[in-house]
Each structure stands twice: as C-alpha cells, then as structure tokens.
XYZ file of C-alpha atoms in Angstrom:
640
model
C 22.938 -18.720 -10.978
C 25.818 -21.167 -10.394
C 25.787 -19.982 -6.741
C 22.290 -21.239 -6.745
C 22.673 -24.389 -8.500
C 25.971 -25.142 -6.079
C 23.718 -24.602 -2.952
C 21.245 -26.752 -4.494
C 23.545 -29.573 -5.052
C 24.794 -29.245 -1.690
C 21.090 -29.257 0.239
C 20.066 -32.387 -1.540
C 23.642 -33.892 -0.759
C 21.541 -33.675 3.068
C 18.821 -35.184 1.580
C 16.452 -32.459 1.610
C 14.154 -31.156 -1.549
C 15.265 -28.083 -3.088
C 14.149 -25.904 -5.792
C 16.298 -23.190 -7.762
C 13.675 -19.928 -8.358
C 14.530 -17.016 -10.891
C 12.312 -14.038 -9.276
C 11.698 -13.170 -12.677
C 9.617 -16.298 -13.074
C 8.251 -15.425 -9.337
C 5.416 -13.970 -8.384
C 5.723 -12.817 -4.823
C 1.659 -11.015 -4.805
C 0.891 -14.400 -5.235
C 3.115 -16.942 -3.393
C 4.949 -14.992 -0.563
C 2.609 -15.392 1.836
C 2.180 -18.727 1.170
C 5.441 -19.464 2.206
C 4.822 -18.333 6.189
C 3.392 -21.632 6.572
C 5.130 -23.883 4.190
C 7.875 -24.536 6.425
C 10.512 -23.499 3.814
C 13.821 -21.996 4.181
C 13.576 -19.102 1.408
C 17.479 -18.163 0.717
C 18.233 -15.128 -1.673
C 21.022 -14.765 -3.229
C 20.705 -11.412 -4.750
C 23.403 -9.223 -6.678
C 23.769 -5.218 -6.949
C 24.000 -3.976 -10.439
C 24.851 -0.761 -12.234
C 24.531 2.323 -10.355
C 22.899 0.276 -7.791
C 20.176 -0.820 -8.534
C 18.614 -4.746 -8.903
C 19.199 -6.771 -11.852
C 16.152 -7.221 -14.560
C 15.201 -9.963 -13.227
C 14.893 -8.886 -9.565
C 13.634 -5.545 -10.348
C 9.894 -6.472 -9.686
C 10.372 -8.759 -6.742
C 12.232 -5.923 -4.879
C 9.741 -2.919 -5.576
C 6.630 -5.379 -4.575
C 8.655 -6.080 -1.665
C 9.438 -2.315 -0.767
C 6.052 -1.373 -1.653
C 4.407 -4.089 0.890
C 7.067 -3.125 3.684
C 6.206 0.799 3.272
C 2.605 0.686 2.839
C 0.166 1.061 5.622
C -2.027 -1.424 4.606
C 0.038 -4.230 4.395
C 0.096 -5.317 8.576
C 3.566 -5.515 9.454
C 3.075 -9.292 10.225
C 2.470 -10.033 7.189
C 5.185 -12.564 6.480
C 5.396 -13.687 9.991
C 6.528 -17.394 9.656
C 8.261 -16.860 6.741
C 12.160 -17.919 7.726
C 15.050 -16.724 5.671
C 18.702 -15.865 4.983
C 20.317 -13.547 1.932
C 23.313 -13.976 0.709
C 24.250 -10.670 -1.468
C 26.617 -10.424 -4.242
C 28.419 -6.816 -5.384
C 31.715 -5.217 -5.309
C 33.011 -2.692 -2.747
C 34.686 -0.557 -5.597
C 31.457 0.832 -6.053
C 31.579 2.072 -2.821
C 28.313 3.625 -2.538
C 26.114 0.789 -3.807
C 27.771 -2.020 -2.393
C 25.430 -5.255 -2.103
C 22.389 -2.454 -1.679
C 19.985 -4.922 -2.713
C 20.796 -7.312 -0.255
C 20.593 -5.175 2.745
C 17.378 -3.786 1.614
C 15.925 -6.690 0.464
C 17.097 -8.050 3.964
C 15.277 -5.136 5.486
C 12.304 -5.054 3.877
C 11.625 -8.977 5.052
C 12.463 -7.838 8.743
C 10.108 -5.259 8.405
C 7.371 -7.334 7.681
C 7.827 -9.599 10.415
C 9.751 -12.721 8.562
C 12.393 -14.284 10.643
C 16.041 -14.318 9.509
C 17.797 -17.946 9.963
C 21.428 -16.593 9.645
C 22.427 -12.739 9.425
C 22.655 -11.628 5.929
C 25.710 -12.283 4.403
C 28.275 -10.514 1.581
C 30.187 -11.438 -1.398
C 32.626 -9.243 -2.683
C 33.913 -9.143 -6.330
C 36.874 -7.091 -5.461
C 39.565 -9.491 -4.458
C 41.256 -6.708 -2.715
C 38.921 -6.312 0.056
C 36.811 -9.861 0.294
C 37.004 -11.531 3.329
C 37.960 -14.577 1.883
C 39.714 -13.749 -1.324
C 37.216 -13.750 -3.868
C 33.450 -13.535 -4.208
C 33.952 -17.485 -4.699
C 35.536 -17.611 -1.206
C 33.145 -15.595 0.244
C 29.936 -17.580 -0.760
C 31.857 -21.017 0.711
C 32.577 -19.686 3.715
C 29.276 -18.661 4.080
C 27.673 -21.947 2.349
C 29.081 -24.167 4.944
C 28.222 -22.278 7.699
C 24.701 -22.584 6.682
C 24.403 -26.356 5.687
C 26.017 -26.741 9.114
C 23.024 -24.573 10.482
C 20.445 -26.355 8.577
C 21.359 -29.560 9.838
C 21.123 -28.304 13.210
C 17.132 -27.172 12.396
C 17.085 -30.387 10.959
C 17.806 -31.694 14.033
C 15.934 -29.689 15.778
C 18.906 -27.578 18.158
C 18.635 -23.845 18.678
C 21.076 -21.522 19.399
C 20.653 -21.661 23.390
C 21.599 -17.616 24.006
C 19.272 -16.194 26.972
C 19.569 -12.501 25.741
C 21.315 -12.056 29.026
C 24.272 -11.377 28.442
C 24.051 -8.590 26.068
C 26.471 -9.056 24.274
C 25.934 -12.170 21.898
C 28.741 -13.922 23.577
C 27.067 -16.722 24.624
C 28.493 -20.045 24.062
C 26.967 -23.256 22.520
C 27.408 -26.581 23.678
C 31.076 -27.722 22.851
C 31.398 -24.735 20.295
C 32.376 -21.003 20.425
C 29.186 -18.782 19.098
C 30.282 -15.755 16.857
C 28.959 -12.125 17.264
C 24.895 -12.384 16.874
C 24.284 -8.349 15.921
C 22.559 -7.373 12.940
C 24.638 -5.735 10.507
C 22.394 -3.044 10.028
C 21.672 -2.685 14.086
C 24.996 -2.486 14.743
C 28.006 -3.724 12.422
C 29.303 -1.427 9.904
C 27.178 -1.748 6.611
C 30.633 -2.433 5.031
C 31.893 -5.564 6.703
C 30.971 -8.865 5.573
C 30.014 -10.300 9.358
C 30.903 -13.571 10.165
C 27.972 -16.207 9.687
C 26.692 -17.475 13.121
C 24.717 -20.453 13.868
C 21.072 -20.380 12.498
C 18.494 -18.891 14.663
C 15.271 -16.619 13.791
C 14.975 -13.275 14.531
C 11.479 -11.331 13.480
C 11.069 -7.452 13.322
C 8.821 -8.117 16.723
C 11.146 -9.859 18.444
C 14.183 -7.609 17.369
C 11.751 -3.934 18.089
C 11.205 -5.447 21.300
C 14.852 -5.988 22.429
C 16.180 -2.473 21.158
C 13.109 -0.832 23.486
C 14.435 -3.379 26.396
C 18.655 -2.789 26.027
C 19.157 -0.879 23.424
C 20.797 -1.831 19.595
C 23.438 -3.546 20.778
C 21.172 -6.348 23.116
C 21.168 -9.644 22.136
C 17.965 -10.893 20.929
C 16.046 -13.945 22.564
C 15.529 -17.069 20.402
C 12.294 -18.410 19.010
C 11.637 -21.592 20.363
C 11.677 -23.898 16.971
C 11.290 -27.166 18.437
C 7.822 -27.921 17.418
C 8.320 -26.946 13.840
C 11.545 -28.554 13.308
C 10.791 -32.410 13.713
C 8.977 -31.541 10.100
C 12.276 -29.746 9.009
C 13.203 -32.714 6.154
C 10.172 -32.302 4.511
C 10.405 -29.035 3.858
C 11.828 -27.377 0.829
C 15.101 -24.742 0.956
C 13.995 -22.306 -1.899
C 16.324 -20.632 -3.786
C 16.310 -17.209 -5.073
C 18.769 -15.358 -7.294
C 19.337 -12.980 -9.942
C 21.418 -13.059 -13.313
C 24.494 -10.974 -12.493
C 26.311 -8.343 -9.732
C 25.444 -5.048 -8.716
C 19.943 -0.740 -5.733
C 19.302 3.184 -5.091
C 16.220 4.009 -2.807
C 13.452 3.121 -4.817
C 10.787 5.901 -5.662
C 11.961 9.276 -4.756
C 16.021 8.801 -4.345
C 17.422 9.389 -0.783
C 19.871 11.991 -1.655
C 18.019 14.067 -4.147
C 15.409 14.116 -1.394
C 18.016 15.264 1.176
C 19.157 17.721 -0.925
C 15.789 19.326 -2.013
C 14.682 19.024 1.675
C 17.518 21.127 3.042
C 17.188 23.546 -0.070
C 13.958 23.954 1.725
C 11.757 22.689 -1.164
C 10.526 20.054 0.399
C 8.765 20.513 3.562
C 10.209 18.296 6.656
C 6.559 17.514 8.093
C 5.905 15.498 4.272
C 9.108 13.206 5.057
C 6.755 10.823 5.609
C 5.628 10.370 1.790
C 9.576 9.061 0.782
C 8.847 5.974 3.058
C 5.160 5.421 2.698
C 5.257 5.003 -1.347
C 4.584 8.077 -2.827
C 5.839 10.216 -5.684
C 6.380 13.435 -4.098
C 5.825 16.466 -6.829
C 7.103 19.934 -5.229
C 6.041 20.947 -1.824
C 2.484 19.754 -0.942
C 1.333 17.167 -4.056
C 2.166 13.661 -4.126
C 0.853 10.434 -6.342
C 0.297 7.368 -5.610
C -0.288 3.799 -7.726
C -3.358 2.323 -6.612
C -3.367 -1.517 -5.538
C -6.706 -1.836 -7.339
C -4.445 -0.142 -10.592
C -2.559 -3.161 -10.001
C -4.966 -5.494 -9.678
C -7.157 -4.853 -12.822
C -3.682 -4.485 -14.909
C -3.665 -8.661 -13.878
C -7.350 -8.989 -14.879
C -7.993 -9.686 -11.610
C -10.755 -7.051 -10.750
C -11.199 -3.465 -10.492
C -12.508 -1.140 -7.175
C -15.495 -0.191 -6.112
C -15.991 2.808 -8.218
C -15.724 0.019 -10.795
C -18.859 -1.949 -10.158
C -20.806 1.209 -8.808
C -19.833 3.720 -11.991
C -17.891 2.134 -14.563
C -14.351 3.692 -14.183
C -11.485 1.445 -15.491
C -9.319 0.991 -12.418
C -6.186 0.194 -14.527
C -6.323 4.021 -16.165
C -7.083 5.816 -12.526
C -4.717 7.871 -10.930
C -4.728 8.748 -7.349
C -3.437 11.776 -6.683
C -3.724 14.924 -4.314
C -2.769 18.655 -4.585
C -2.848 18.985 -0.432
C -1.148 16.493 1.071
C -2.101 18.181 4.456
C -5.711 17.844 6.064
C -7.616 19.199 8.854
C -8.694 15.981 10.435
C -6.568 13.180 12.484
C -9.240 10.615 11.603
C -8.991 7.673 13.833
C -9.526 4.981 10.785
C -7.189 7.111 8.738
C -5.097 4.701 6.523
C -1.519 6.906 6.784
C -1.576 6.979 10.741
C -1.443 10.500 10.739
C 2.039 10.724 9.777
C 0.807 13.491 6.693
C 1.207 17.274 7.754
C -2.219 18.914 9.458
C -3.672 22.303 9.395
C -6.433 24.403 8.949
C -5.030 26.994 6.666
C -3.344 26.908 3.356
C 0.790 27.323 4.738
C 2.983 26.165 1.967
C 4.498 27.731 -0.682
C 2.344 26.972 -4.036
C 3.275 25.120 -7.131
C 1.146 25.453 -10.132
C -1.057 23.760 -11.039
C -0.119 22.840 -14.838
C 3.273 21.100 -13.116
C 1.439 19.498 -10.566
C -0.538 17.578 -13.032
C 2.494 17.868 -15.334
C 4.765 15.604 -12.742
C 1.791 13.531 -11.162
C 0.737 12.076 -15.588
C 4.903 11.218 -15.918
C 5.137 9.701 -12.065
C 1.908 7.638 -12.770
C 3.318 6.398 -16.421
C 6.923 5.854 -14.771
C 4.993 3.613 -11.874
C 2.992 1.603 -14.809
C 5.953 1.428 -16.619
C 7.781 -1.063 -13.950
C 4.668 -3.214 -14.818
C 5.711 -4.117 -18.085
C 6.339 -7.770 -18.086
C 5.493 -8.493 -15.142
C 3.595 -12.261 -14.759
C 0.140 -11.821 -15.238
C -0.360 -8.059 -16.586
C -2.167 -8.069 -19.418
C -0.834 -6.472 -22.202
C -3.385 -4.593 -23.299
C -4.378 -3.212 -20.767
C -0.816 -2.637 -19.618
C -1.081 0.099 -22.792
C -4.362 1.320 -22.357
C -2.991 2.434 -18.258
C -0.222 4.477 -19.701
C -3.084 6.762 -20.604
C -4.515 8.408 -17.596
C -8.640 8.245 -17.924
C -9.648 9.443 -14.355
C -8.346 10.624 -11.480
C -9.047 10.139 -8.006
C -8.296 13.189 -5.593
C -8.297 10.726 -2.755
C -5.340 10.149 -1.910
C -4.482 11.765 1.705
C -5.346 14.925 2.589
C -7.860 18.020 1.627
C -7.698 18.256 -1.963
C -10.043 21.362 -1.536
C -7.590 23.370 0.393
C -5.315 23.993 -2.656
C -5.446 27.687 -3.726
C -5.691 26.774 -7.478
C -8.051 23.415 -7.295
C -10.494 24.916 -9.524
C -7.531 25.560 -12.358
C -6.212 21.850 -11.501
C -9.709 20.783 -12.500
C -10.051 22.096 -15.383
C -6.686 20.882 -16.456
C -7.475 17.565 -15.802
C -10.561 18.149 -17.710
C -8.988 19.540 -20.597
C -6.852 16.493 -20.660
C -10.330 14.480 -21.089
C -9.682 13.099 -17.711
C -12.887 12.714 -14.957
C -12.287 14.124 -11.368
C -13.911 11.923 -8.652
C -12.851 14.959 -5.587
C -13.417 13.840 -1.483
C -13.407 16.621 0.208
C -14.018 15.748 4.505
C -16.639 18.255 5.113
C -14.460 21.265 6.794
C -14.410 23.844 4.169
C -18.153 24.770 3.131
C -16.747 28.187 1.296
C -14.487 25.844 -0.973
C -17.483 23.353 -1.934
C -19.258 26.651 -3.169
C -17.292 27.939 -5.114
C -15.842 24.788 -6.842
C -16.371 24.369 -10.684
C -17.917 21.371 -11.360
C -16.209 18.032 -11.060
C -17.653 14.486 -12.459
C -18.143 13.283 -8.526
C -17.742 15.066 -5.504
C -17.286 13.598 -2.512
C -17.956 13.975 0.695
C -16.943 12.085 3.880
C -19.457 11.851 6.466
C -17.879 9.546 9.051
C -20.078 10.094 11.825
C -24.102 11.934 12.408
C -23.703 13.358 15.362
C -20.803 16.327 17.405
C -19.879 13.669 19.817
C -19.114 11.276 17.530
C -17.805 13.248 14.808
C -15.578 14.735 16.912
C -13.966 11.354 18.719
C -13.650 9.783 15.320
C -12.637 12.368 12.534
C -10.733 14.627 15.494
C -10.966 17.566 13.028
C -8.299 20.686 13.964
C -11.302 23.767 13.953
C -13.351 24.858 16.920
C -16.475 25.399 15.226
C -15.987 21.493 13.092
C -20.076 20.931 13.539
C -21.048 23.984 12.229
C -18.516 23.587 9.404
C -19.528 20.150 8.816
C -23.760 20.945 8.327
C -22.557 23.873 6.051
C -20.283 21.972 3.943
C -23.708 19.242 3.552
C -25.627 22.135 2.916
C -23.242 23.577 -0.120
C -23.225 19.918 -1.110
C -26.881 20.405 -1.970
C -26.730 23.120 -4.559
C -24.286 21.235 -6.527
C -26.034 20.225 -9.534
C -23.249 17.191 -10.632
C -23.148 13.988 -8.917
C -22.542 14.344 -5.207
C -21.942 11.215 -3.112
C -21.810 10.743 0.684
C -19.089 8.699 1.782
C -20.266 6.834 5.293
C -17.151 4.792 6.693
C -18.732 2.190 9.500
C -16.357 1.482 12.897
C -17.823 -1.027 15.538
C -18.528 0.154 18.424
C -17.893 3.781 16.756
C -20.692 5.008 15.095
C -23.224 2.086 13.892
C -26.228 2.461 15.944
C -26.899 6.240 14.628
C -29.451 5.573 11.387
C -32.001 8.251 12.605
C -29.102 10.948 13.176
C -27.602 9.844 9.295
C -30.794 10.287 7.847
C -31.133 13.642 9.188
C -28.007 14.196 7.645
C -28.414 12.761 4.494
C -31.671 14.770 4.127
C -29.692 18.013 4.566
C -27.165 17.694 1.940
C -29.591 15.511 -0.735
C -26.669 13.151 -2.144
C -27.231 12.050 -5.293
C -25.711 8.699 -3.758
C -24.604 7.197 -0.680
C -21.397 4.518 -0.339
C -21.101 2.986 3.195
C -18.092 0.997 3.432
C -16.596 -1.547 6.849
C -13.371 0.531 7.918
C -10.560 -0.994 6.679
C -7.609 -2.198 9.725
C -4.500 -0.612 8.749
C -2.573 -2.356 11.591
C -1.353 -1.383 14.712
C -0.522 2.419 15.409
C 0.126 4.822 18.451
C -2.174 7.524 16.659
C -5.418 5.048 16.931
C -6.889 2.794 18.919
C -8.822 0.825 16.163
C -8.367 -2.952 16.514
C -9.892 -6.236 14.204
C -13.107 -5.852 16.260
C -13.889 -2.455 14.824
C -14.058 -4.269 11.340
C -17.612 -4.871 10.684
C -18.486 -7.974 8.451
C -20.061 -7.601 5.303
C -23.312 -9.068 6.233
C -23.367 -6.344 8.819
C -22.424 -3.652 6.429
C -25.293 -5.093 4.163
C -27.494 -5.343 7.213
C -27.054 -1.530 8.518
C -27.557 -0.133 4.836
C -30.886 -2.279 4.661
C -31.817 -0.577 7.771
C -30.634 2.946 6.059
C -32.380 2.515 3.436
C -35.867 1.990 5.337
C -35.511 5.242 6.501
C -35.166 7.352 3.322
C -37.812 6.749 0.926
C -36.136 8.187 -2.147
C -33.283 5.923 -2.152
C -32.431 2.412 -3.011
C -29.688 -0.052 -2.658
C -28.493 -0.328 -6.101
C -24.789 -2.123 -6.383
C -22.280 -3.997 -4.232
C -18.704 -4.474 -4.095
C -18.193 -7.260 -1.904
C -14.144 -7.128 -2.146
C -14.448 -3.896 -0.640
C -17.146 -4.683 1.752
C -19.185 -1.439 0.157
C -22.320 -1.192 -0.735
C -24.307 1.954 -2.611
C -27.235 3.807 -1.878
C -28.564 5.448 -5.040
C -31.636 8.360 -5.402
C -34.506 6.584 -7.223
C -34.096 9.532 -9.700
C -31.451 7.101 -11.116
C -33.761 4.363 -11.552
C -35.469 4.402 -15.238
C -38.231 1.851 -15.625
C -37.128 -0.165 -13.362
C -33.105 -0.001 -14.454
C -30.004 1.734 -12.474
C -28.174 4.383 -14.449
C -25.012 4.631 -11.254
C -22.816 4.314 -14.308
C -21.471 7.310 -15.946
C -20.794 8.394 -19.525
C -17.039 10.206 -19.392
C -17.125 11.335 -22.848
C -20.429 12.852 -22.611
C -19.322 14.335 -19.386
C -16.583 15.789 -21.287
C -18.546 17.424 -24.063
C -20.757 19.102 -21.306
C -17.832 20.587 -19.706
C -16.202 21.575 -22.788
C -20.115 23.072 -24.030
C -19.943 24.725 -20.431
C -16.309 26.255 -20.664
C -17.101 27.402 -24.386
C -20.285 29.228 -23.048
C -18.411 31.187 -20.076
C -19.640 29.016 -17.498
C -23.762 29.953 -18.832
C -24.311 26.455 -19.650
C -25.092 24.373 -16.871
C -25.321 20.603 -16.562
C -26.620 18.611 -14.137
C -26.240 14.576 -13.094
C -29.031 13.214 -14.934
C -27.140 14.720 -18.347
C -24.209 11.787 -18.055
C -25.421 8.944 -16.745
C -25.186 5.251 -18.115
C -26.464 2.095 -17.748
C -24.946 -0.084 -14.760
C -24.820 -3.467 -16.152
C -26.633 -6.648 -13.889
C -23.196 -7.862 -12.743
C -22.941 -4.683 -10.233
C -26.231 -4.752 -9.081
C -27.524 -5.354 -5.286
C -28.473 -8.940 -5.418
C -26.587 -10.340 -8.642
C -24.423 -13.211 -8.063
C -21.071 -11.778 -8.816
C -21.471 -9.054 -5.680
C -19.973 -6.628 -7.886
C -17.234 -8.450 -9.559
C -16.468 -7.926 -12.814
C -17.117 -11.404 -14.872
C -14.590 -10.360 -17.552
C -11.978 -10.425 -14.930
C -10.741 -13.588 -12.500
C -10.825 -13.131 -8.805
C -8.082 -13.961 -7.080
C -7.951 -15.090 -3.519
C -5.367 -15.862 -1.231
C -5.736 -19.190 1.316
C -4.208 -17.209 4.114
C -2.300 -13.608 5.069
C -5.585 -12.205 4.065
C -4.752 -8.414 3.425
C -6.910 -5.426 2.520
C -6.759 -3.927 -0.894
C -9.454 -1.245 -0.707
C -7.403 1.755 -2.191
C -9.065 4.867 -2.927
C-alpha cells in the first residue's frame, strides 16, 4: 500500500489522473474488460505470501484471473487492449515461492492477449540478494524507469526495435536500450531483470515471434501512435495487495507430478490441471460452473433454470469418464480430454468419486465467500449440493459402476441430469433411472453426423439409431439435445423429425453452438454461430413438423429454446418444471420395492412459472435475479 500511494504521488506529479485500487474492493468479472478500451495503464503491484500463495485480498482477483486464462471459453483475446506492467513484491529466502504471484499473475494477462508496457519487475525483501539493496531500492529503481516510460507514451515515442536483430540490442535514439526478453521466455525466473523502456507486447504478438526465431527473438513493437496523443487523459490504475508473499492454483503442480509418475494419474488427462478442473483419481474430474457463479451474484441461473427449475447456485458439474468416443467439432475442451471406445483405466469407486467431487465442489464455493456481489444466502444454500450435472466432458455412461454412482447421488437427495452422446445403446438399457437423461443428437443424418461429432466406432450410425431407440423405453424424462452449426447441419428438419420420432423425447433443447475460440482440432469460426432469431426461427420450423410437440420456454442468454411433448401441457399450462423431492420419494419407493415399482415422467412434474415461457417478456430470465451485461468483450457463459 505505500508502494501504491508513492507511485500515485509520483504519476500526478506528471499531471496525469490516478487512482489507488485494493483488488479486494475490485471486481475484475465486471470491470476488466472494460479496461481494453479505457486507455488505462493498469499497474499491479502484487506481493507473495505464506507458503506462496496471494494475500486475502488478492486471492479472488488471481483465481478469476487463472480461471479466465485456462478456460476454453474465455477467447484468448479477451483482454486485448488492455496495457500493463506488475511490479511483484516477495523474498528470495523462500526460495520456492519467490514473487509467484507476480509471474503468474503476469502470465495469466499475457495469456489472454493484454499487452505488457514494461517487463514485470521484482522486489526482494531479503537485503542479501536485492538488486538494489532493499525491497525499497528495488521498487525506485524500477519506479523511475517507468515514469520515464510513461512520459515517453505520453509523448507518444516507441521503442524503435525492428525485431531484426534478434537479440534486443537495438539502440534508441541518444540512449542505450537494455535486454527486451521476457523473464519467463528466457531470463532466469530468479533475477530481477533490468526495466527497459515501455513498449507492448501481447500473447499474439509474442506466439508469433517464438514460431518465427525462436524464445530468444526479439519481439516487434505495436505501433502506439494513434492511441497515445489521448495518453494524458487516461488514468494509471493501481493495484496492490496488503502485505509480501502463490502455489498452482487448483490441483498443486507437484502433488500432480508426483501422483502422475506414481502412475495414478493418467498422462493423456494432463490436460484437466490447466483447463480448471478438480481432478479426483484416474478418470473423474469436477468442475464449478460459470452459471454456479453467476446465480451465487443474483445475476441469473442456466438454462435448465428457466426450462425445469434447478437452482444453478446448488448444481454440480461433474463426470465419472473424463474420456469420450467422439472428437466433436463444436466440442468446448478442443479435444485435449483422452478418447476411446472402451472402458481402459483403472477404476475408482464410486462412493470416493462422489466422496472427492461434494468436498472439491464445497472447497470451489468456499473461495466465494466474500466475494463482491455473492449473496449470502445463497452463498450457504450452494455449499449443499442439490443436483448434479453429468455434463461435464466426456461419456459419463462408459463408467463401469454409473448405475451405483447414481444411486449414490440419489441417496444423497441429489437429482442426476446424465448426457450421454448416443454411442453406447447397451448402457442406456440397462441404466437405472435418472431424473433427466440426455441425449446429444448433433446431427440427422451419417454424413453429417459423422463430419461433425467424428465419433471413434465403425458402425457410429447404427449405434446412434439404437441408442434413440433405447431412449424410447425409458419411462423418466428423456430430452434430445440438438446443438445448431451454420453451414453444419441447419437445413435437415425432415431428417430430425425422423429422428425425433424414433426415440419419442419427452423434450427437445436446440441450442446456437457456442465459439470456444480458435483451435487446430476445429475449424468452427463466428459464422457458424447462429443468432437467436435464427435458433427461434429453425425450432418454429421444427415444431411444424411434429404435431405432438410445442415450444414451451426460452433461455435467451443461452440462445436455447425447448421443445416440450403436449403430454406436458395441462389445460392449457406447461408442467417442464420438475418436483426433486417428489422425484426423490419415487426413487426411494422404487429402491424399497426391489426395483418393482416403477415411475414414469408425468409422476414429478411441476408447474413452469410464466417468466420461462415461449413468448413472456423476460425470455427466460429469472425476475428475482438482475441481468448483467457487459458493453463490450462479450463472452459466452453457457456452461453445462
């Protein structure tokens, strides 16, 4: 804090604004993005605490900002525009944490495409090995350096190197430039590199030079001279933290090195440490929802929300197979979960599956807790699990023991909505009844079925009509899930009512894809994204075509609309909604009765209220809850 407030005092000496910013009293899902046009100079000036990890007031700044930088959803331009420089505080006694937060924090920024004004720079508490004596030293050295640099933006001069040279040797006018690597590219992690003269480097701009020349080549400067003639009105924000001294968050590094070698981790699920998962043994994982999130804020829940009365805040997302048999082409991971066709990994059971996913979900919640905007209530009410959705990645269905991780979940009087992509009729059979089951039909005919869901078996069509046609004898709610790409498979509506005919959903969601950003594993662009007036258009269309359905809600948010049998429709009222405890009673009747008593859809249904109906003013929003809408850096938050 008196780091911050010296800075400050310093920038307005230039006669710029300024404005000191605990992140505790930040809210970066709100005002990040903002920022990337704002033409601000964000500095943080974080600190390292005990055992590494962020200071209270930091804490929720840096997992929002890990979370966005890991998560597929997020494009990786998100905070293109956004121009910064961190200055981290710590002490290199504590050799194995020193200034963590910094560098990650100054990763996590790159990652999303923000542009660093000045390398990230160190202060170190131990006198013994700072650069310039003392942490105090340290932060001057680096403090001029930067005013000097911000005058020059002011001014509108850049640093003039051509990329050339390769080396970051070349010279300014009149002055000798300093090495221009990035400490993490190149530098040791342990020196405190000298402070060169501002420029902006981007995640982009730096990918690009390591394909061209390598870590070591010297990256090419963004022209600023259009921006920086408005440099004095902008602001320099400053962010810090209350004291010194970040491990991994999530699953920690080393622990996951260590079970990985011990071989109980499998190498091909890697890809869950950096993608934001809670790994639990060798094939499960758990994941907090951004719709979780979002209703904790009273800010709206998802579409299963609106279309059956789930309360997002108390869902957990979850999967017992995080492997699949399909490389989907919209697929939201980019493929980087393991495939296969088989069941190959050794088994955990399923009482500490759900055991480890409850305590992950809590611990996730948990770093909620005073957070700006959560509600408090419901902040308790989430650290009881109410439903879970088996959603997450994967093939829920291929684990061995799904049937016993049902019934544990419903034991612990929580609902199971199950999607299942339509590969393994034999499973659907003999599955014990869950409160929705799912099942992904992404395309209605082989041609297209096969370029979009690129499923691993030979004989995917047959397996696909057979897993509709065990979707028919279920007698609980069964739900096709129809996932619209432009250009993909929108101009099929005889072929999906063939389909839908065969399997006899109970109901029907048909949702736009969602863009998950760029990725080598699909070809999927912004024009693939239909718009929600075309979404409502083709289900209009649908529903001419299939006289015993209806459209009966919509979730605009999530650009999804539902289809629902008319068999739901009770003098002239939808009953989408369902009654969990009633559910609950009939499974608990059924399990007492040694699986004699059946139950069937109509037995637990409930009243959807006018709010989530087709037509209704709110689209599906929830008017209890606020919706909150950002002017720009638009960025999908469909979840599950």
């Amino acid at each position: 804090q008196r780091f911050a407030k010296a800075l400050a005092e310093a920038v307005t000496c230039l006669n710029l604004p300024v404005e000191v910013i605990n992140m505790g009293d930040y809210d970066p899902d709100d005002c990040l993005a903002e920022e990337t046009t704002s033409r601000n100079v964000c500095v943080f000036l974080v600190a390292t605490y005990t055992d590494g990890q962020p200071t209270e007031s930091a804490a929720w700044f840096c997992k929002w900002l890990e979370e966005a930088a890991n998560d597929f959803r997020v494009g990786k331009t998100y905070l293109k525009g956004l121009r910064y420089a961190v200055f981290g505080l710590g002490n290199s006694v504590y050799v194995d944490h020193y200034n963590t937060v910094g560098r990650r924090m100054d990763r996590w920024l790159w990652m999303l495409s923000a542009s660093r004004v000045m390398t990230r720079a160190e202060g170190d508490c131990n006198v013994a090995q700072s650069r310039h004596g003392s942490i105090e030293g340290d932060f001057e050295a680096w403090k001029a350096k930067f005013l000097t640099g911000l005058q020059a933006l002011c001014r509108g001069e850049k640093k003039p190197c051509s990329g050339k040279c390769k080396k970051g040797k070349c010279e300014s006018p009149g002055k000798q430039s300093k090495e221009s690597s990035d400490c993490e590219h190149g530098a040791s992690e342990h020196e405190n590199t000298e402070a060169e003269e501002l420029f902006e480097t981007s995640s982009e701009e730096e990918a690009d030079a390591e394909e061209a020349g390598g870590t070591n080549a010297v990256i090419d400067v963004e022209d600023l001279g259009n921006i920086m003639g408005h440099m004095k009105k902008a602001k320099v924000l400053l962010f810090l933290t209350e004291a010194l001294m970040l491990n991994p968050f999530g699953y920690p590094l080393v622990c996951f090195m260590s079970q990985l070698l011990q071989g109980k981790i499998s190498s091909s699920l890697s890809f869950a440490l950096f993608s934001g998962y809670k790994l639990i043994g060798s094939h499960s994982g758990v994941k907090l929802c951004r719709w979780t999130k979002s209703m904790l804020r009273g800010r709206g829940g998802c579409y299963k929300h609106t279309f059956y009365g789930i309360e997002s805040h108390r869902c957990m997302e979850a999967t017992p197979s995080l492997a699949c048999a399909n490389k989907c082409v919209f697929c939201w991971r980019h493929h980087t979960n393991p495939v296969g066709t088989e069941w190959r990994w050794k088994m955990d059971q399923p009482e500490v599956i759900l055991q480890e996913a409850i305590e992950n979900h809590q611990n996730m919640i948990k770093q909620f807790r005073g957070v700006s905007g959560v509600k408090a209530a419901r902040f308790e009410e989430a650290l009881t699990v109410k439903h879970c959705a088996l959603s997450l990645v994967g093939e829920p269905i291929m684990y061995p023991q799904i049937n016993r991780f049902v019934r544990l979940l419903h034991q612990n009087s929580i609902s199971s909505f199950l999607v299942t992509n339509a590969q393994f009729p034999e499973e659907i059979r003999s599955l014990e009844p869950v409160t929705q089951l799912y099942v992904s039909v992404d395309a209605s005919t082989r041609e297209s079925l096969r370029r979009i869901d690129r499923p691993l078996f030979k004989d995917f069509w047959q397996r696909f009509l057979d897993s509709l046609k065990a979707l028919a004898e279920k007698e609980q709610r069964t739900v096709y899930r129809l996932t619209l790409v432009k250009a993909w498979n929108v101009d099929e509506l005889k072929a999906y009512a063939e389909l839908i005919s065969l399997g006899k959903p109970d109901f029907i969601e048909v949702k736009g894809v969602t863009y998950c950003g760029e990725s080598s594993a699909s070809s999927l662009t912004m024009a693939n994204v239909p718009w929600h007036e075309e979404v409502v258009g083709f289900v209009q269309d649908l529903a001419e075509l299939l006289p015993d359905y209806e459209i009966a809600c919509e979730h605009e948010h999530s650009n999804c609309l539902l289809l629902a049998h008319t068999k739901f429709k009770v003098d002239g009222e939808w009953f989408t909604w369902i009654d969990y405890e009633r559910f609950q009673e009939l499974v608990r009747e059924r399990e007492r009765s040694g699986g004699s008593r059946t139950f069937t859809a109509a037995d637990y249904t409930a009243r959807t209220p006018p709010w989530a109906l087709f037509g209704a003013r709110e689209r599906g929003f929830d008017p209890l809850d606020v919706r909150f809408q950002r002017r720009n850096k638009a960025r999908d938050i469909s979840g599950c």
